[in-house]
Amino acid sequence: MQFQLTTDFLNTIERLIDNKDGKALHELLQDYHFADIAEIIEELNSDEATFLIQSLESDLTGEALMELDDDVREKILSRLSPKEIAEELEELDTDDAADIIAELDDHIQKEVIDEIKDEEHAADIQELLAYDEDTAGALMAKELVQVKETWTVAGCVREMRRQAENVTRVHSIYVTDKEGKLTGRLSLKDLLTAGEKTKISDVFIPKVDYVTVHTDNDEVARIMQKYDLDAIPVVDETGVLVGRITIDDIVDYIKEEADKDYQMAAGISQDVEADDSIWQLTRARLPWLVLGLFGGLGSVYIMQGFEDALSTFPILFFFTPLIAAMAGNVGVQSSAIIVQGLANDNVKGSLFNRLLKEVGLALINGTALGLLVILFGFLVGQDQLVSITIAVSMLSVIIVAALVGTFVPIILDKRGIDPAIATGPFITTSNDIFGIFLFFYIAKLILGF
Amino acid sequence: MQFQLTTDFLNTIERLIDNKDGKALHELLQDYHFADIAEIIEELNSDEATFLIQSLESDLTGEALMELDDDVREKILSRLSPKEIAEELEELDTDDAADIIAELDDHIQKEVIDEIKDEEHAADIQELLAYDEDTAGALMAKELVQVKETWTVAGCVREMRRQAENVTRVHSIYVTDKEGKLTGRLSLKDLLTAGEKTKISDVFIPKVDYVTVHTDNDEVARIMQKYDLDAIPVVDETGVLVGRITIDDIVDYIKEEADKDYQMAAGISQDVEADDSIWQLTRARLPWLVLGLFGGLGSVYIMQGFEDALSTFPILFFFTPLIAAMAGNVGVQSSAIIVQGLANDNVKGSLFNRLLKEVGLALINGTALGLLVILFGFLVGQDQLVSITIAVSMLSVIIVAALVGTFVPIILDKRGIDPAIATGPFITTSNDIFGIFLFFYIAKLILGF
C-alpha cells in the first residue's frame, strides 16, 4: 500500500513536464499525498519542480513545499512570484506558512504577505514571525479549537463545527474564560457523554499543561515527551491562549537536534546530508580536519622536545598512536555520555561525586588496559621497565582524558554554550596533544632519558 | 506551573515512607501526574519506591512504572507479588502492559497474567506478547475506536461513547466492514457536521495509511514521520484491524534509536546513562577501549617494521599521531554521514557515483590539508622532500579512510547488519592501523630508506 517512486513513473512525469502538459499532470497526481509529491519533487530539477507546483492545486503543493529540503525549496520559491507563493501559503497552517516566509528575503516577505487574501491568516503569520526563533511562539500554530467556560455542550459542538473547518486535526479542545485566558481542556470523551444542556464549566478538566510564547523549544520538547502530549497550548504573558504546538512539529525538532548532535560528535558542522554537493560537504567537514591537523602538528612539536629519547627508547615513539587513540576514545566516551545526559536532563548530583566516579571509572579501565600492555610487552620480550612505564603513563593519560571529556561539556553548559561542540574532533584533538605530552613527560620521569 | 522536585519535598516523602504512613503519602501525591511520580521514584531506593507504589492507586503508579528506567523498574517489580503487578497492569494500555510483562521471567509472566482479572485485557496482552520484537505487532495497543460502515452517525456516537471508556486518547476513528477489515477512517469534523441519520459509509474517508503486524518498527517510524500521523492502524495478514500505534510510542522509539546510534559512534555499547553505576559504565566502555588498544598495538608492530627510517627520517615518527588523527577523523565523518543517511533513507544513486563523490571530497580536503603541512614544513625549515612526502602520504591516507568510512557501513547495511557499528572506535581503529601502514609505505617509496 506504500507509495514507491519508480523510474517509470518519474519518466512519465518528466515527459508531461517537458510537454508542458499541466492538465495531464494535475490528473495524474492530484490524488497523491503531499509527502509523496514532495518525494517526486526532490527528484526533479528546479524548473521541472516549479512547473509541477504551478500545475497542481495549492492545497496539495503547499504542504509538499513544507516537506522539502531547505535548499530545494529555496530554489523553487525563487522561481515563483509573490502572488504564487501567497497562494501556497493560504493553504498552510500558520506555523508552516511563517516558517516558509521566514526563509525569504525581507522585501519579498512583505510582498508575499500583502498578496495573502485572508487577512486574519496574514495577521496571524505576521504575529508568529515576531517571536524569537527557538521559542514556543515561533513553533506554535494559531489554528486551534477553543470553547468558553460559559457555553453549553450543544453550543460548544456547534462552535466546534465552525472552528474545525480551519483546523486540520483536532488534538484537544481548550477552554478559556471571558478574557480568553486558558482555564482548562475538554476531553472528547466528556463531550460525547455529557448532556446537550450541560455547561462546559461543569464538565471541563481545569488542569492543563501549557507553555508560554517565550518557552524554549528544548523545554517544550521535554514537557511534551515527559507527559506524552499530542499537543500543548501556548499562552502569552497574561495567560491568554494564543496558539498550540502539535507533536509532529516536536518529532521533527527532536530528530533535527539528535542529527545535529550526532554530526557534531562526528566532526561535521552545519546540517548536511549524504546527497548534498561536494562543496557543501567540504565546508562542513574541512574546518574540523584543519583543527585536527593543527593538533597533529602540535604533537609533532611536543615530540621534537623529547627527541633525546629516540636513541635510547625509540619504542616510546611507536606507542604514540596508541596513546593518542586511548586519549581520544576515552574523551569521546566521557563527553558523549555527558552531552547526552545534559540533553536528556538526567545529569544529577554534585560535581565532586561525578569527579570521583569518572576517576574511578578511568582507574578501572586504565588498569585493565595497562595490564594488557604489560602482557603484550612480556609476550614480545620488551624491557619490563619500559612496559610498566607505558602502562603507567597510559593510565594517567586515560584519567586526564576522562576528566577533560566530562568537565569541558559541563562547564560549557553552565556558561550557556551548547556542550555538543565539545564532542568529537574538539575533544579528540585536545586530548591527543595533552595525552602525548603527558605520556612522554611521565616516561621521562620514570626512565630518565 | 511546571513540576520541580525539591529536596524538601523529597525529604517529606522519605519521612512518610520511613513512618510507613501510606495514607498520608496517598493524600500528598494522588493528584500528581504519573510522570512526576516517576521522577520521584527515580530518587528513592528500591524499598522506598516499592512502598510508595503500594500506597498509591494503580491508575497512577501503573503509568509511573512505565516511565521508569528499565533497571529501576526491574528492581521494584522483583519486590511486588504477581497479584500486585497484575493490578498495576490492569490500569495500563495493552501495549505498555505487554512491554512490562515481557521484562519478567517466564514463570512469573504466567502467574501475573493469571492474576489479571479482566480476561479480555489478559488475552490482548498475550496476543501482543506473541509478536516479534521490533515489529508493529509488538508496538501496537489493542485499544482503539472502531465503527462499522453500516452504522449511522447517531449509532456511531453511541458506540464511541462506550468504546472511549477504554481508550485514553481518541486519535482516530477507524472504519471496518462486516468482517472487521479496515476500510477507512472517519474524521471528527465529518462526524460533527453530518446529520444523525447519515450512514457512516456515506461520510467516511476510504483512504487510510496502515501497517501490518509484521511491519518493522523502523518502517512504522518512517511512515508516521513522513505522513505526519498521530496514530496508525495495524492490520493482520487478512486485513482485519487488530490494533493501533500512537505517535508517543514512536517519539520514544526515535529518541532511543538516535541515542543508541550516538553512543555507538562514541564507542559506548549498551544503553547507559551518565547516572548508571561504574560497573555498568565499564561494561559499556571497556570493550571498545580494548579494541582501540589492539589497534594501537598493531600500529606499534607496523612501525617496528619501518624501524630503519628512525636514524634517517625520525620526523616521520613524530607525524604518526597526526596521520592517525586524520585517518580517524575522515573515517568518522564519512561513516557518520552515511549511517545517518541510511537511517533517514536518503542515500540514493549508484555506488559508483558515491565513490566518485567521496574520492573528490577526499581529494579537495586532502589537498588543502597537504598544502598546510607543506607550509608548516617551510615555516619550521623542514626538508622540502620530507614535507612533500608527508603531504602526499597523508592525501592517500585520507582518500582510503574516506572510502573505508563510506563503504563499510553501506556493505554492512546491504547484508542486513546495523551500519552504526561501523562508526566510532571501529572505523577509527581500523583506519589508524591502515593509515599508518600506508603512510610509511608511501614514504619509503618516495624517500627510499
mmCIF file of N, CA, C and O in Angstrom, chain A residues 320-351:
data_model
loop_
_atom_site.group_PDB
_atom_site.id
_atom_site.type_symbol
_atom_site.label_atom_id
_atom_site.label_comp_id
_atom_site.label_asym_id
_atom_site.label_seq_id
_atom_site.Cartn_x
_atom_site.Cartn_y
_atom_site.Cartn_z
ATOM 1 N N THR A 320 53.002 6.174 20.304
ATOM 2 C CA THR A 320 52.208 7.420 20.315
ATOM 3 C C THR A 320 50.819 7.298 19.685
ATOM 4 O O THR A 320 49.870 7.853 20.225
ATOM 5 N N PRO A 321 50.659 6.568 18.559
ATOM 6 C CA PRO A 321 49.283 6.464 18.039
ATOM 7 C C PRO A 321 48.361 5.761 19.039
ATOM 8 O O PRO A 321 47.189 6.113 19.164
ATOM 9 N N LEU A 322 48.909 4.780 19.767
ATOM 10 C CA LEU A 322 48.098 4.076 20.750
ATOM 11 C C LEU A 322 47.668 5.045 21.852
ATOM 12 O O LEU A 322 46.492 5.071 22.239
ATOM 13 N N ILE A 323 48.607 5.828 22.349
ATOM 14 C CA ILE A 323 48.291 6.780 23.415
ATOM 15 C C ILE A 323 47.243 7.794 22.926
ATOM 16 O O ILE A 323 46.268 8.089 23.613
ATOM 17 N N ALA A 324 47.467 8.305 21.706
ATOM 18 C CA ALA A 324 46.520 9.274 21.158
ATOM 19 C C ALA A 324 45.138 8.645 21.002
ATOM 20 O O ALA A 324 44.119 9.263 21.326
ATOM 21 N N ALA A 325 45.105 7.398 20.529
ATOM 22 C CA ALA A 325 43.820 6.727 20.337
ATOM 23 C C ALA A 325 43.102 6.544 21.669
ATOM 24 O O ALA A 325 41.892 6.780 21.779
ATOM 25 N N MET A 326 43.854 6.126 22.688
ATOM 26 C CA MET A 326 43.236 5.921 24.004
ATOM 27 C C MET A 326 42.691 7.240 24.557
ATOM 28 O O MET A 326 41.572 7.310 25.049
ATOM 29 N N ALA A 327 43.517 8.286 24.481
ATOM 30 C CA ALA A 327 43.090 9.591 24.996
ATOM 31 C C ALA A 327 41.842 10.047 24.243
ATOM 32 O O ALA A 327 40.875 10.519 24.843
ATOM 33 N N GLY A 328 41.874 9.863 22.920
ATOM 34 C CA GLY A 328 40.738 10.283 22.103
ATOM 35 C C GLY A 328 39.488 9.486 22.424
ATOM 36 O O GLY A 328 38.426 10.052 22.682
ATOM 37 N N ASN A 329 39.621 8.151 22.439
ATOM 38 C CA ASN A 329 38.435 7.311 22.674
ATOM 39 C C ASN A 329 37.810 7.564 24.044
ATOM 40 O O ASN A 329 36.597 7.688 24.154
ATOM 41 N N VAL A 330 38.658 7.621 25.071
ATOM 42 C CA VAL A 330 38.132 7.848 26.421
ATOM 43 C C VAL A 330 37.456 9.218 26.483
ATOM 44 O O VAL A 330 36.365 9.366 27.041
ATOM 45 N N GLY A 331 38.074 10.226 25.874
ATOM 46 C CA GLY A 331 37.494 11.567 25.886
ATOM 47 C C GLY A 331 36.144 11.610 25.200
ATOM 48 O O GLY A 331 35.192 12.202 25.710
ATOM 49 N N VAL A 332 36.061 10.940 24.053
ATOM 50 C CA VAL A 332 34.790 10.928 23.313
ATOM 51 C C VAL A 332 33.717 10.183 24.104
ATOM 52 O O VAL A 332 32.569 10.628 24.200
ATOM 53 N N GLN A 333 34.082 9.050 24.692
ATOM 54 C CA GLN A 333 33.114 8.302 25.501
ATOM 55 C C GLN A 333 32.578 9.176 26.633
ATOM 56 O O GLN A 333 31.365 9.281 26.845
ATOM 57 N N SER A 334 33.489 9.802 27.380
ATOM 58 C CA SER A 334 33.064 10.602 28.534
ATOM 59 C C SER A 334 32.212 11.781 28.096
ATOM 60 O O SER A 334 31.178 12.068 28.700
ATOM 61 N N SER A 335 32.650 12.463 27.038
ATOM 62 C CA SER A 335 31.903 13.655 26.633
ATOM 63 C C SER A 335 30.548 13.272 26.057
ATOM 64 O O SER A 335 29.546 13.927 26.318
ATOM 65 N N ALA A 336 30.509 12.174 25.290
ATOM 66 C CA ALA A 336 29.235 11.779 24.676
ATOM 67 C C ALA A 336 28.197 11.472 25.738
ATOM 68 O O ALA A 336 27.043 11.876 25.638
ATOM 69 N N ILE A 337 28.621 10.765 26.772
ATOM 70 C CA ILE A 337 27.644 10.365 27.788
ATOM 71 C C ILE A 337 27.164 11.580 28.584
ATOM 72 O O ILE A 337 25.998 11.661 28.978
ATOM 73 N N ILE A 338 28.042 12.559 28.768
ATOM 74 C CA ILE A 338 27.644 13.768 29.497
ATOM 75 C C ILE A 338 26.743 14.642 28.611
ATOM 76 O O ILE A 338 25.715 15.145 29.062
ATOM 77 N N VAL A 339 27.128 14.796 27.342
ATOM 78 C CA VAL A 339 26.325 15.632 26.446
ATOM 79 C C VAL A 339 24.916 15.045 26.311
ATOM 80 O O VAL A 339 23.917 15.754 26.347
ATOM 81 N N GLN A 340 24.842 13.716 26.188
ATOM 82 C CA GLN A 340 23.543 13.078 26.088
ATOM 83 C C GLN A 340 22.757 13.238 27.395
ATOM 84 O O GLN A 340 21.562 13.502 27.377
ATOM 85 N N GLY A 341 23.456 13.094 28.511
ATOM 86 C CA GLY A 341 22.810 13.266 29.811
ATOM 87 C C GLY A 341 22.274 14.679 29.980
ATOM 88 O O GLY A 341 21.180 14.881 30.474
ATOM 89 N N LEU A 342 23.062 15.666 29.546
ATOM 90 C CA LEU A 342 22.615 17.059 29.650
ATOM 91 C C LEU A 342 21.389 17.279 28.760
ATOM 92 O O LEU A 342 20.427 17.926 29.165
ATOM 93 N N ALA A 343 21.420 16.709 27.552
ATOM 94 C CA ALA A 343 20.299 16.883 26.623
ATOM 95 C C ALA A 343 19.038 16.236 27.182
ATOM 96 O O ALA A 343 17.942 16.769 27.038
ATOM 97 N N ASN A 344 19.194 15.068 27.823
ATOM 98 C CA ASN A 344 18.024 14.357 28.354
ATOM 99 C C ASN A 344 17.731 14.749 29.794
ATOM 100 O O ASN A 344 16.873 14.164 30.440
ATOM 101 N N ASP A 345 18.498 15.712 30.306
ATOM 102 C CA ASP A 345 18.236 16.249 31.630
ATOM 103 C C ASP A 345 18.349 15.198 32.723
ATOM 104 O O ASP A 345 17.570 15.198 33.667
ATOM 105 N N ASN A 346 19.290 14.264 32.592
ATOM 106 C CA ASN A 346 19.456 13.316 33.695
ATOM 107 C C ASN A 346 20.868 13.295 34.284
ATOM 108 O O ASN A 346 21.328 12.276 34.780
ATOM 109 N N VAL A 347 21.544 14.451 34.214
ATOM 110 C CA VAL A 347 22.822 14.563 34.914
ATOM 111 C C VAL A 347 22.536 15.233 36.245
ATOM 112 O O VAL A 347 22.239 16.413 36.317
ATOM 113 N N LYS A 348 22.561 14.438 37.298
ATOM 114 C CA LYS A 348 22.210 14.970 38.617
ATOM 115 C C LYS A 348 23.377 14.797 39.581
ATOM 116 O O LYS A 348 24.395 14.244 39.238
ATOM 117 N N GLY A 349 23.209 15.276 40.797
ATOM 118 C CA GLY A 349 24.232 15.090 41.818
ATOM 119 C C GLY A 349 25.339 16.120 41.719
ATOM 120 O O GLY A 349 25.399 16.903 40.769
ATOM 121 N N SER A 350 26.233 16.102 42.699
ATOM 122 C CA SER A 350 27.267 17.131 42.798
ATOM 123 C C SER A 350 28.412 16.880 41.831
ATOM 124 O O SER A 350 28.640 15.752 41.381
ATOM 125 N N LEU A 351 29.135 17.940 41.505
ATOM 126 C CA LEU A 351 30.290 17.830 40.619
ATOM 127 C C LEU A 351 31.354 16.933 41.245
ATOM 128 O O LEU A 351 32.030 16.175 40.554
#
